[in-house]
mmCIF file of C-alpha atoms in Angstrom:
data_model
loop_
_atom_site.group_PDB
_atom_site.id
_atom_site.type_symbol
_atom_site.label_atom_id
_atom_site.label_comp_id
_atom_site.label_asym_id
_atom_site.label_seq_id
_atom_site.Cartn_x
_atom_site.Cartn_y
_atom_site.Cartn_z
ATOM 1 C CA MET A 152 0.020 0.044 -0.030
ATOM 2 C CA LEU A 153 2.759 2.465 0.942
ATOM 3 C CA LYS A 154 5.284 2.205 -1.848
ATOM 4 C CA ARG A 155 8.044 4.819 -1.389
ATOM 5 C CA GLN A 156 9.781 5.422 1.858
ATOM 6 C CA GLN A 157 13.057 7.186 2.953
ATOM 7 C CA SER A 158 15.837 4.518 3.274
ATOM 8 C CA CYS A 159 15.758 4.752 7.088
ATOM 9 C CA ASP A 160 11.929 4.065 7.127
ATOM 10 C CA ALA A 161 11.841 1.257 4.379
ATOM 11 C CA GLN A 162 9.845 -0.847 6.775
ATOM 12 C CA PRO A 163 6.907 0.420 8.801
ATOM 13 C CA PRO A 164 7.108 0.798 12.627
ATOM 14 C CA VAL A 165 5.990 -2.256 14.575
ATOM 15 C CA PHE A 166 3.958 -2.115 17.801
ATOM 16 C CA SER A 167 3.919 -4.900 20.282
ATOM 17 C CA GLY A 168 0.804 -7.006 21.003
ATOM 18 C CA ARG A 169 -2.242 -5.596 22.644
ATOM 19 C CA SER A 170 -1.523 -4.506 26.175
ATOM 20 C CA GLU A 171 -3.681 -5.374 29.182
ATOM 21 C CA PHE A 172 -4.461 -1.645 29.440
ATOM 22 C CA TYR A 173 -5.907 -1.659 25.957
ATOM 23 C CA ALA A 174 -7.769 -4.986 26.305
ATOM 24 C CA THR A 175 -9.356 -3.753 29.578
ATOM 25 C CA LEU A 176 -10.230 -0.408 28.204
ATOM 26 C CA ARG A 177 -11.901 -1.886 25.049
ATOM 27 C CA GLU A 178 -13.981 -4.166 27.125
ATOM 28 C CA ARG A 179 -15.145 -1.387 29.514
ATOM 29 C CA VAL A 180 -16.015 0.926 26.548
ATOM 30 C CA ALA A 181 -17.756 -1.830 24.716
ATOM 31 C CA ASP A 182 -19.889 -2.530 27.759
ATOM 32 C CA SER A 183 -20.802 1.153 28.115
ATOM 33 C CA LEU A 184 -21.893 1.379 24.376
ATOM 34 C CA LYS A 185 -23.970 -1.722 24.329
ATOM 35 C CA ASP A 186 -27.173 0.097 25.031
ATOM 36 C CA VAL A 187 -26.592 3.167 22.911
ATOM 37 C CA ASN A 188 -26.228 3.965 19.304
ATOM 38 C CA ARG A 189 -22.359 4.115 18.727
ATOM 39 C CA TRP A 190 -22.988 6.107 15.621
ATOM 40 C CA GLY A 191 -24.542 8.929 17.437
ATOM 41 C CA GLY A 192 -28.084 8.618 16.059
ATOM 42 C CA ALA A 193 -30.305 11.671 16.319
ATOM 43 C CA ARG A 194 -27.826 13.749 18.350
ATOM 44 C CA SER A 195 -25.116 13.561 15.539
ATOM 45 C CA GLN A 196 -27.691 13.962 12.772
ATOM 46 C CA ALA A 197 -29.217 17.005 14.441
ATOM 47 C CA LYS A 198 -25.818 18.683 14.657
ATOM 48 C CA ALA A 199 -25.209 17.833 10.953
ATOM 49 C CA ALA A 200 -28.528 19.367 10.031
ATOM 50 C CA ILE A 201 -27.740 22.558 11.883
ATOM 51 C CA PHE A 202 -24.342 23.051 10.095
ATOM 52 C CA LEU A 203 -25.792 22.163 6.737
ATOM 53 C CA VAL A 204 -28.742 24.579 7.226
ATOM 54 C CA ALA A 205 -26.288 27.228 8.382
ATOM 55 C CA TYR A 206 -24.102 26.626 5.350
ATOM 56 C CA VAL A 207 -26.947 27.260 2.957
ATOM 57 C CA VAL A 208 -28.367 30.188 4.847
ATOM 58 C CA ASN A 209 -24.999 31.876 4.987
ATOM 59 C CA LEU A 210 -24.569 31.293 1.269
ATOM 60 C CA LEU A 211 -28.021 32.685 0.471
ATOM 61 C CA ALA A 212 -27.215 35.765 2.633
ATOM 62 C CA ILE A 213 -23.976 36.431 0.622
ATOM 63 C CA ILE A 214 -25.750 36.359 -2.672
ATOM 64 C CA THR A 215 -28.825 38.356 -1.646
ATOM 65 C CA VAL A 216 -27.583 41.168 0.647
ATOM 66 C CA PRO A 217 -27.400 44.457 -1.319
ATOM 67 C CA TYR A 218 -24.231 45.733 0.299
ATOM 68 C CA PRO A 219 -20.816 44.360 -0.996
ATOM 69 C CA GLU A 220 -19.001 45.039 2.155
ATOM 70 C CA MET A 221 -21.450 42.901 4.046
ATOM 71 C CA GLN A 222 -21.171 40.192 1.370
ATOM 72 C CA VAL A 223 -17.445 40.161 2.081
ATOM 73 C CA ALA A 224 -17.876 40.080 5.818
ATOM 74 C CA LEU A 225 -20.317 37.105 5.497
ATOM 75 C CA PHE A 226 -17.541 35.035 4.091
ATOM 76 C CA VAL A 227 -15.956 35.086 7.566
ATOM 77 C CA SER A 228 -18.985 33.449 9.166
ATOM 78 C CA TRP A 229 -19.037 31.159 6.249
ATOM 79 C CA GLY A 230 -15.536 30.048 6.935
ATOM 80 C CA VAL A 231 -16.443 29.229 10.482
ATOM 81 C CA ILE A 232 -19.406 27.147 9.307
ATOM 82 C CA HIS A 233 -17.143 25.380 6.784
ATOM 83 C CA ALA A 234 -15.070 24.235 9.771
ATOM 84 C CA GLY A 235 -18.064 23.080 11.601
ATOM 85 C CA VAL A 236 -19.073 20.981 8.547
ATOM 86 C CA GLY A 237 -15.615 19.573 8.572
ATOM 87 C CA PHE A 238 -15.512 18.772 12.312
ATOM 88 C CA ASN A 239 -18.943 17.349 12.591
ATOM 89 C CA ILE A 240 -19.884 15.850 9.256
ATOM 90 C CA PHE A 241 -16.833 15.221 7.060
ATOM 91 C CA HIS A 242 -14.517 13.876 9.816
ATOM 92 C CA ASP A 243 -17.016 11.414 11.348
ATOM 93 C CA SER A 244 -18.272 10.060 7.816
ATOM 94 C CA VAL A 245 -14.728 9.494 6.559
ATOM 95 C CA HIS A 246 -14.082 7.493 9.823
ATOM 96 C CA GLY A 247 -17.301 5.566 9.249
ATOM 97 C CA SER A 248 -18.703 6.841 12.552
ATOM 98 C CA PHE A 249 -21.591 8.969 11.258
ATOM 99 C CA SER A 250 -23.910 6.060 10.289
ATOM 100 C CA ARG A 251 -24.259 2.329 10.721
ATOM 101 C CA SER A 252 -24.471 2.144 6.872
ATOM 102 C CA MET A 253 -21.162 2.430 5.126
ATOM 103 C CA ILE A 254 -23.007 3.575 2.011
ATOM 104 C CA THR A 255 -24.500 6.433 3.931
ATOM 105 C CA ASN A 256 -21.093 7.385 5.387
ATOM 106 C CA ARG A 257 -19.614 7.395 1.882
ATOM 107 C CA LEU A 258 -22.627 9.532 0.519
ATOM 108 C CA VAL A 259 -22.339 11.988 3.530
ATOM 109 C CA ALA A 260 -18.546 12.260 3.004
ATOM 110 C CA PHE A 261 -19.086 13.035 -0.630
ATOM 111 C CA VAL A 262 -21.710 15.702 0.099
ATOM 112 C CA SER A 263 -19.302 17.297 2.732
ATOM 113 C CA CYS A 264 -16.376 17.093 0.261
ATOM 114 C CA SER A 265 -18.536 18.919 -2.259
ATOM 115 C CA LEU A 266 -19.179 21.692 0.208
ATOM 116 C CA LEU A 267 -15.607 21.930 1.507
ATOM 117 C CA GLY A 268 -13.671 21.251 -1.709
ATOM 118 C CA VAL A 269 -11.302 18.660 -0.248
ATOM 119 C CA SER A 270 -10.707 15.079 -1.496
ATOM 120 C CA ARG A 271 -12.164 12.237 0.568
ATOM 121 C CA TYR A 272 -9.779 9.674 -0.930
ATOM 122 C CA PHE A 273 -6.482 11.448 -0.098
ATOM 123 C CA TRP A 274 -7.723 12.683 3.338
ATOM 124 C CA TYR A 275 -8.611 9.133 4.129
ATOM 125 C CA HIS A 276 -5.026 7.925 3.473
ATOM 126 C CA LYS A 277 -3.408 10.914 5.147
ATOM 127 C CA HIS A 278 -5.571 10.868 8.293
ATOM 128 C CA ASN A 279 -7.129 7.417 8.800
ATOM 129 C CA VAL A 280 -4.235 5.316 7.499
ATOM 130 C CA LEU A 281 -0.992 7.345 8.338
ATOM 131 C CA HIS A 282 -1.879 9.742 11.110
ATOM 132 C CA HIS A 283 -4.019 7.398 13.191
ATOM 133 C CA ARG A 284 -1.727 4.466 12.757
ATOM 134 C CA TYR A 285 1.600 6.282 13.278
ATOM 135 C CA SER A 286 0.719 9.358 15.231
ATOM 136 C CA ASN A 287 3.807 11.640 15.765
ATOM 137 C CA VAL A 288 6.278 9.118 14.061
ATOM 138 C CA ASN A 289 8.533 11.207 11.726
ATOM 139 C CA GLY A 290 8.357 9.983 8.128
ATOM 140 C CA TRP A 291 5.054 8.213 8.728
ATOM 141 C CA ASP A 292 2.528 10.541 10.193
ATOM 142 C CA ASP A 293 1.743 12.889 7.348
ATOM 143 C CA ASP A 294 0.327 15.547 9.787
ATOM 144 C CA LEU A 295 3.963 16.294 10.546
ATOM 145 C CA GLU A 296 4.732 17.089 7.008
ATOM 146 C CA THR A 297 4.696 20.724 6.105
ATOM 147 C CA ARG A 298 6.910 20.693 2.996
ATOM 148 C CA GLY A 299 9.601 22.542 4.903
ATOM 149 C CA SER A 300 7.519 25.397 6.226
ATOM 150 C CA LEU A 301 7.567 24.300 9.769
ATOM 151 C CA ARG A 302 9.557 21.804 11.898
ATOM 152 C CA LEU A 303 6.944 19.777 13.790
ATOM 153 C CA SER A 304 9.060 16.873 15.014
ATOM 154 C CA PRO A 305 12.578 16.524 16.604
ATOM 155 C CA GLY A 306 13.232 13.877 13.944
ATOM 156 C CA GLN A 307 13.110 16.424 11.136
ATOM 157 C CA PRO A 308 16.231 18.268 10.029
ATOM 158 C CA TRP A 309 16.711 21.589 11.515
ATOM 159 C CA SER A 310 17.219 24.723 9.487
ATOM 160 C CA MET A 311 17.816 28.401 10.324
ATOM 161 C CA ARG A 312 14.379 29.189 8.799
ATOM 162 C CA TYR A 313 12.760 27.575 11.741
ATOM 163 C CA ARG A 314 14.291 29.940 14.307
ATOM 164 C CA PHE A 315 11.099 32.007 14.587
ATOM 165 C CA GLN A 316 8.536 29.456 13.692
ATOM 166 C CA HIS A 317 6.636 29.887 16.981
ATOM 167 C CA ILE A 318 5.959 33.490 15.695
ATOM 168 C CA TYR A 319 5.150 32.946 11.945
ATOM 169 C CA ALA A 320 3.318 29.636 12.351
ATOM 170 C CA PRO A 321 -0.105 31.313 12.256
ATOM 171 C CA LEU A 322 0.767 32.736 8.744
ATOM 172 C CA VAL A 323 1.548 29.145 7.527
ATOM 173 C CA TYR A 324 -1.517 27.773 9.178
ATOM 174 C CA ALA A 325 -3.709 30.516 7.444
ATOM 175 C CA LEU A 326 -2.833 29.239 4.011
ATOM 176 C CA THR A 327 -3.483 25.550 4.809
ATOM 177 C CA THR A 328 -6.767 25.197 2.867
ATOM 178 C CA PHE A 329 -5.665 27.178 -0.060
ATOM 179 C CA GLU A 330 -2.769 24.768 -0.489
ATOM 180 C CA TRP A 331 -4.909 21.660 0.399
ATOM 181 C CA ILE A 332 -7.764 22.302 -1.913
ATOM 182 C CA PHE A 333 -6.175 23.854 -4.878
ATOM 183 C CA ILE A 334 -2.593 22.433 -4.960
ATOM 184 C CA LYS A 335 -2.066 19.419 -2.692
ATOM 185 C CA ASP A 336 -5.026 17.337 -3.710
ATOM 186 C CA PHE A 337 -4.178 17.720 -7.432
ATOM 187 C CA VAL A 338 -0.482 16.936 -6.852
ATOM 188 C CA GLN A 339 -1.407 13.848 -5.037
ATOM 189 C CA TYR A 340 -4.022 12.989 -7.625
ATOM 190 C CA PHE A 341 -1.508 13.033 -10.518
ATOM 191 C CA THR A 342 1.502 11.533 -8.681
ATOM 192 C CA LEU A 343 -0.234 9.296 -6.116
ATOM 193 C CA GLU A 344 2.339 10.495 -3.572
ATOM 194 C CA MET A 345 1.067 11.667 -0.277
ATOM 195 C CA ASN A 346 4.323 13.492 0.410
ATOM 196 C CA ARG A 347 8.157 12.962 -0.310
ATOM 197 C CA ASN A 348 8.108 9.721 1.907
ATOM 198 C CA GLN A 349 4.737 8.193 1.344
ATOM 199 C CA SER A 350 2.678 6.856 -1.628
ATOM 200 C CA VAL A 351 -0.936 6.007 -1.783
ATOM 201 C CA PRO A 352 -2.799 3.077 -3.534
ATOM 202 C CA PRO A 353 -4.116 3.610 -7.168
ATOM 203 C CA MET A 354 -7.584 4.899 -7.428
ATOM 204 C CA ASN A 355 -10.458 2.933 -9.014
ATOM 205 C CA LYS A 356 -13.061 4.439 -11.419
ATOM 206 C CA GLN A 357 -15.456 5.383 -8.586
ATOM 207 C CA ASP A 358 -12.585 7.262 -6.690
ATOM 208 C CA HIS A 359 -11.658 9.197 -9.841
ATOM 209 C CA MET A 360 -15.329 10.201 -10.504
ATOM 210 C CA GLU A 361 -15.826 11.130 -6.859
ATOM 211 C CA PHE A 362 -12.706 13.263 -6.924
ATOM 212 C CA TRP A 363 -13.636 15.229 -9.983
ATOM 213 C CA VAL A 364 -17.423 15.672 -9.293
ATOM 214 C CA SER A 365 -16.738 16.864 -5.733
ATOM 215 C CA LYS A 366 -14.215 19.417 -6.960
ATOM 216 C CA ALA A 367 -16.532 20.599 -9.731
ATOM 217 C CA ALA A 368 -19.432 20.869 -7.206
ATOM 218 C CA TYR A 369 -17.222 23.006 -4.941
ATOM 219 C CA ILE A 370 -16.179 25.347 -7.718
ATOM 220 C CA LEU A 371 -19.885 25.710 -8.679
ATOM 221 C CA ILE A 372 -21.057 26.386 -5.081
ATOM 222 C CA ALA A 373 -18.231 28.398 -3.595
ATOM 223 C CA ILE A 374 -16.940 30.320 -6.635
ATOM 224 C CA ILE A 375 -19.254 30.448 -9.634
ATOM 225 C CA LEU A 376 -22.537 31.053 -7.717
ATOM 226 C CA PRO A 377 -21.217 33.976 -5.566
ATOM 227 C CA LEU A 378 -19.550 35.462 -8.493
ATOM 228 C CA GLY A 379 -22.900 35.774 -10.252
ATOM 229 C CA PHE A 380 -23.902 38.177 -7.545
ATOM 230 C CA MET A 381 -20.662 39.953 -6.657
ATOM 231 C CA SER A 382 -18.021 42.008 -8.417
ATOM 232 C CA PRO A 383 -14.839 39.998 -8.937
ATOM 233 C CA GLY A 384 -12.855 42.253 -6.535
ATOM 234 C CA TYR A 385 -15.205 41.870 -3.685
ATOM 235 C CA PHE A 386 -15.505 38.198 -4.328
ATOM 236 C CA ILE A 387 -11.710 37.597 -4.175
ATOM 237 C CA ALA A 388 -11.577 39.519 -0.955
ATOM 238 C CA GLY A 389 -14.424 37.497 0.592
ATOM 239 C CA PHE A 390 -13.027 34.150 -0.762
ATOM 240 C CA VAL A 391 -9.601 34.921 0.697
ATOM 241 C CA LEU A 392 -11.236 35.728 4.084
ATOM 242 C CA LEU A 393 -13.085 32.481 3.887
ATOM 243 C CA HIS A 394 -10.024 30.391 3.643
ATOM 244 C CA LEU A 395 -7.983 32.416 5.982
ATOM 245 C CA THR A 396 -10.768 31.800 8.635
ATOM 246 C CA LEU A 397 -11.288 28.171 7.790
ATOM 247 C CA SER A 398 -7.612 27.443 7.885
ATOM 248 C CA LEU A 399 -6.988 29.161 11.280
ATOM 249 C CA VAL A 400 -10.005 27.456 12.773
ATOM 250 C CA LEU A 401 -8.935 24.120 11.616
ATOM 251 C CA ALA A 402 -5.375 24.566 12.889
ATOM 252 C CA SER A 403 -6.562 26.003 16.173
ATOM 253 C CA ILE A 404 -8.119 22.589 16.912
ATOM 254 C CA PHE A 405 -6.185 19.934 15.180
ATOM 255 C CA GLN A 406 -2.676 21.290 16.007
ATOM 256 C CA LEU A 407 -3.293 21.279 19.772
ATOM 257 C CA ALA A 408 -3.710 17.505 19.930
ATOM 258 C CA HIS A 409 -0.226 16.246 18.953
ATOM 259 C CA VAL A 410 2.293 18.967 18.641
ATOM 260 C CA THR A 411 2.405 20.080 22.127
ATOM 261 C CA ALA A 412 4.778 20.238 25.131
ATOM 262 C CA LEU A 413 3.104 17.209 26.719
ATOM 263 C CA CYS A 414 3.172 14.856 23.722
ATOM 264 C CA ALA A 415 6.078 12.474 22.831
ATOM 265 C CA PHE A 416 7.605 11.977 19.359
ATOM 266 C CA PRO A 417 8.798 8.359 19.606
ATOM 267 C CA GLU A 418 10.973 6.768 16.937
ATOM 268 C CA PRO A 419 11.175 3.026 16.113
ATOM 269 C CA ASP A 420 14.401 1.053 16.693
ATOM 270 C CA ARG A 421 16.501 1.384 13.592
ATOM 271 C CA GLY A 422 17.122 -2.323 13.314
ATOM 272 C CA SER A 423 14.010 -4.123 14.550
ATOM 273 C CA ARG A 424 11.581 -1.214 13.670
ATOM 274 C CA MET A 425 9.894 -1.898 17.060
ATOM 275 C CA MET A 426 8.236 1.012 18.825
ATOM 276 C CA GLY A 427 8.585 -0.433 22.307
ATOM 277 C CA THR A 428 4.838 -0.268 23.225
ATOM 278 C CA ASP A 429 1.592 -1.472 21.882
ATOM 279 C CA TRP A 430 -0.346 0.882 19.584
ATOM 280 C CA ALA A 431 -2.760 2.110 22.273
ATOM 281 C CA ILE A 432 -0.007 3.177 24.741
ATOM 282 C CA HIS A 433 1.639 4.958 21.846
ATOM 283 C CA GLN A 434 -1.505 6.945 21.247
ATOM 284 C CA MET A 435 -1.608 7.887 24.839
ATOM 285 C CA LYS A 436 1.867 9.160 24.842
ATOM 286 C CA THR A 437 1.503 11.140 21.549
ATOM 287 C CA THR A 438 -1.875 12.567 21.953
ATOM 288 C CA ALA A 439 -3.547 15.227 24.284
ATOM 289 C CA ASP A 440 -7.013 16.231 25.132
ATOM 290 C CA PHE A 441 -7.967 19.840 25.970
ATOM 291 C CA SER A 442 -10.845 21.873 27.290
ATOM 292 C CA THR A 443 -12.909 18.762 28.145
ATOM 293 C CA ALA A 444 -15.097 20.742 30.478
ATOM 294 C CA ASN A 445 -15.932 23.296 27.802
ATOM 295 C CA LYS A 446 -19.218 22.214 26.272
ATOM 296 C CA TRP A 447 -19.135 24.751 23.519
ATOM 297 C CA ILE A 448 -15.739 23.645 22.148
ATOM 298 C CA THR A 449 -16.822 20.040 22.485
ATOM 299 C CA TRP A 450 -19.988 20.737 20.466
ATOM 300 C CA PHE A 451 -18.423 22.914 17.746
ATOM 301 C CA SER A 452 -15.304 20.871 17.292
ATOM 302 C CA GLY A 453 -17.095 17.577 16.893
ATOM 303 C CA GLY A 454 -15.472 16.271 20.070
ATOM 304 C CA LEU A 455 -11.998 16.649 18.696
ATOM 305 C CA ASN A 456 -10.876 18.251 21.944
ATOM 306 C CA TYR A 457 -11.257 14.603 23.086
ATOM 307 C CA GLN A 458 -8.401 13.660 20.789
ATOM 308 C CA VAL A 459 -7.237 10.735 22.893
ATOM 309 C CA GLU A 460 -10.656 9.070 22.865
ATOM 310 C CA HIS A 461 -10.891 9.749 19.257
ATOM 311 C CA HIS A 462 -7.581 7.971 18.444
ATOM 312 C CA LEU A 463 -8.368 4.957 20.466
ATOM 313 C CA PHE A 464 -12.030 4.650 19.196
ATOM 314 C CA PRO A 465 -12.217 6.378 15.820
ATOM 315 C CA GLN A 466 -15.237 4.387 14.664
ATOM 316 C CA VAL A 467 -17.288 5.583 17.678
ATOM 317 C CA ASN A 468 -19.255 8.817 17.086
ATOM 318 C CA HIS A 469 -17.872 11.947 18.787
ATOM 319 C CA VAL A 470 -21.022 12.429 20.874
ATOM 320 C CA HIS A 471 -19.901 9.542 23.130
ATOM 321 C CA TYR A 472 -16.398 10.838 23.812
ATOM 322 C CA PRO A 473 -17.121 12.567 27.167
ATOM 323 C CA MET A 474 -18.469 9.118 28.497
ATOM 324 C CA ILE A 475 -15.454 7.371 27.135
ATOM 325 C CA ASN A 476 -13.204 9.879 28.817
ATOM 326 C CA ARG A 477 -14.514 9.015 32.243
ATOM 327 C CA ILE A 478 -13.657 5.347 31.582
ATOM 328 C CA LEU A 479 -10.253 6.178 29.922
ATOM 329 C CA VAL A 480 -9.013 8.312 32.750
ATOM 330 C CA GLY A 481 -9.753 5.729 35.467
ATOM 331 C CA THR A 482 -8.296 2.839 33.438
ATOM 332 C CA ALA A 483 -5.128 4.787 32.592
ATOM 333 C CA ARG A 484 -4.717 5.637 36.269
ATOM 334 C CA GLU A 485 -5.287 1.909 37.125
ATOM 335 C CA PHE A 486 -2.503 0.737 34.674
ATOM 336 C CA ASN A 487 -0.235 3.683 35.288
ATOM 337 C CA VAL A 488 -0.429 4.759 31.655
ATOM 338 C CA PRO A 489 0.074 8.501 30.961
ATOM 339 C CA TYR A 490 -2.956 10.557 29.999
ATOM 340 C CA HIS A 491 -2.334 14.064 28.772
ATOM 341 C CA CYS A 492 -4.970 16.835 29.064
ATOM 342 C CA TYR A 493 -4.820 20.606 29.089
ATOM 343 C CA PRO A 494 -7.620 21.887 31.322
ATOM 344 C CA THR A 495 -8.198 24.935 29.245
ATOM 345 C CA TYR A 496 -8.016 26.100 25.537
ATOM 346 C CA ILE A 497 -5.472 28.801 26.496
ATOM 347 C CA GLU A 498 -3.181 26.258 28.132
ATOM 348 C CA ALA A 499 -3.401 23.973 25.124
ATOM 349 C CA LEU A 500 -2.499 26.809 22.799
ATOM 350 C CA ALA A 501 0.426 27.724 24.993
ATOM 351 C CA GLY A 502 1.495 24.177 24.948
ATOM 352 C CA HIS A 503 1.566 24.168 21.175
ATOM 353 C CA LEU A 504 3.543 27.372 20.986
ATOM 354 C CA ARG A 505 6.007 25.920 23.498
ATOM 355 C CA ALA A 506 6.454 22.911 21.352
ATOM 356 C CA LEU A 507 7.124 25.019 18.203
ATOM 357 C CA LYS A 508 9.610 27.003 20.096
ATOM 358 C CA SER A 509 11.447 24.007 21.462
ATOM 359 C CA LEU A 510 11.768 22.690 17.839
ATOM 360 C CA ASN A 511 13.159 25.952 16.468
ATOM 361 C CA VAL A 512 16.648 25.119 17.599
ATOM 362 C CA PRO A 513 18.825 22.039 16.669
ATOM 363 C CA ALA A 514 18.282 18.899 18.770
#
């Protein structure tokens, strides 16, 4: 599946067998889920409906308000809504945790890709396969790859350009979705290379069709339709604001879960490729929760502030993460396994900036 690797990473990292901690945790979580809908049911569907309606209403407002300055301003709120669609619909559906039916998950993922402009196929291999399997392992976790703009792992080569990355990182993050939607997806499509280290499997006919139809739908919805009601100059200003907003909101959630002062960046043994722990304990060491008492962040982010729970149970809908958290914390304490959590969002943000600053100097 993964064809091309750096010479030092020719073989994938290997985790030990399932630990007693993970076996016990899975048993306890399964018992807690036996009387509920693990796919979220009405709660998850209601949230999806709210964000979809908000997306359409915001778009209608953009094309109907008579004042161009207000049209431009509405792109900011549309960017926030885009992020909500990504967190609460796209993310769960690609993981197969939105619906019991895989056909429904695939359809919901296609609709959300058409609204957001991203490729489901390449996100699946970036996120579900590489990031979830090898979180914080340099050369394998694609979330650490920034094509030289930031140094996010101590295993990455240092350069003088990273000296002030903790200051300029927001500028890099602000361009994320521009690069993702209009450059990265197409480079990956024509090369089948996730990044300079990783390749992805060939696409079948359905994958090709899904890629092009969702891209065309996005261009129609987010570009051609608003342009019919706005002057090009105002539209460009609004579209830039949309993606700056969307990019920063996405980064403000995703980047606080792994690249922090609390999280480890383990490397496999060069000879045996063994990681030294089982996969679940690796996730505990490389992932952090934050703001778990903040109901608004939990609601808006699709439970991604419960990142540890999501990594251990990605096919369980996010509405159940607070319940899983209570089981996880107790089980981790019982087995003396580390559990990382920043009590507040500000502390998590500070932890991320400390990590960036610690990586701006040679190891």
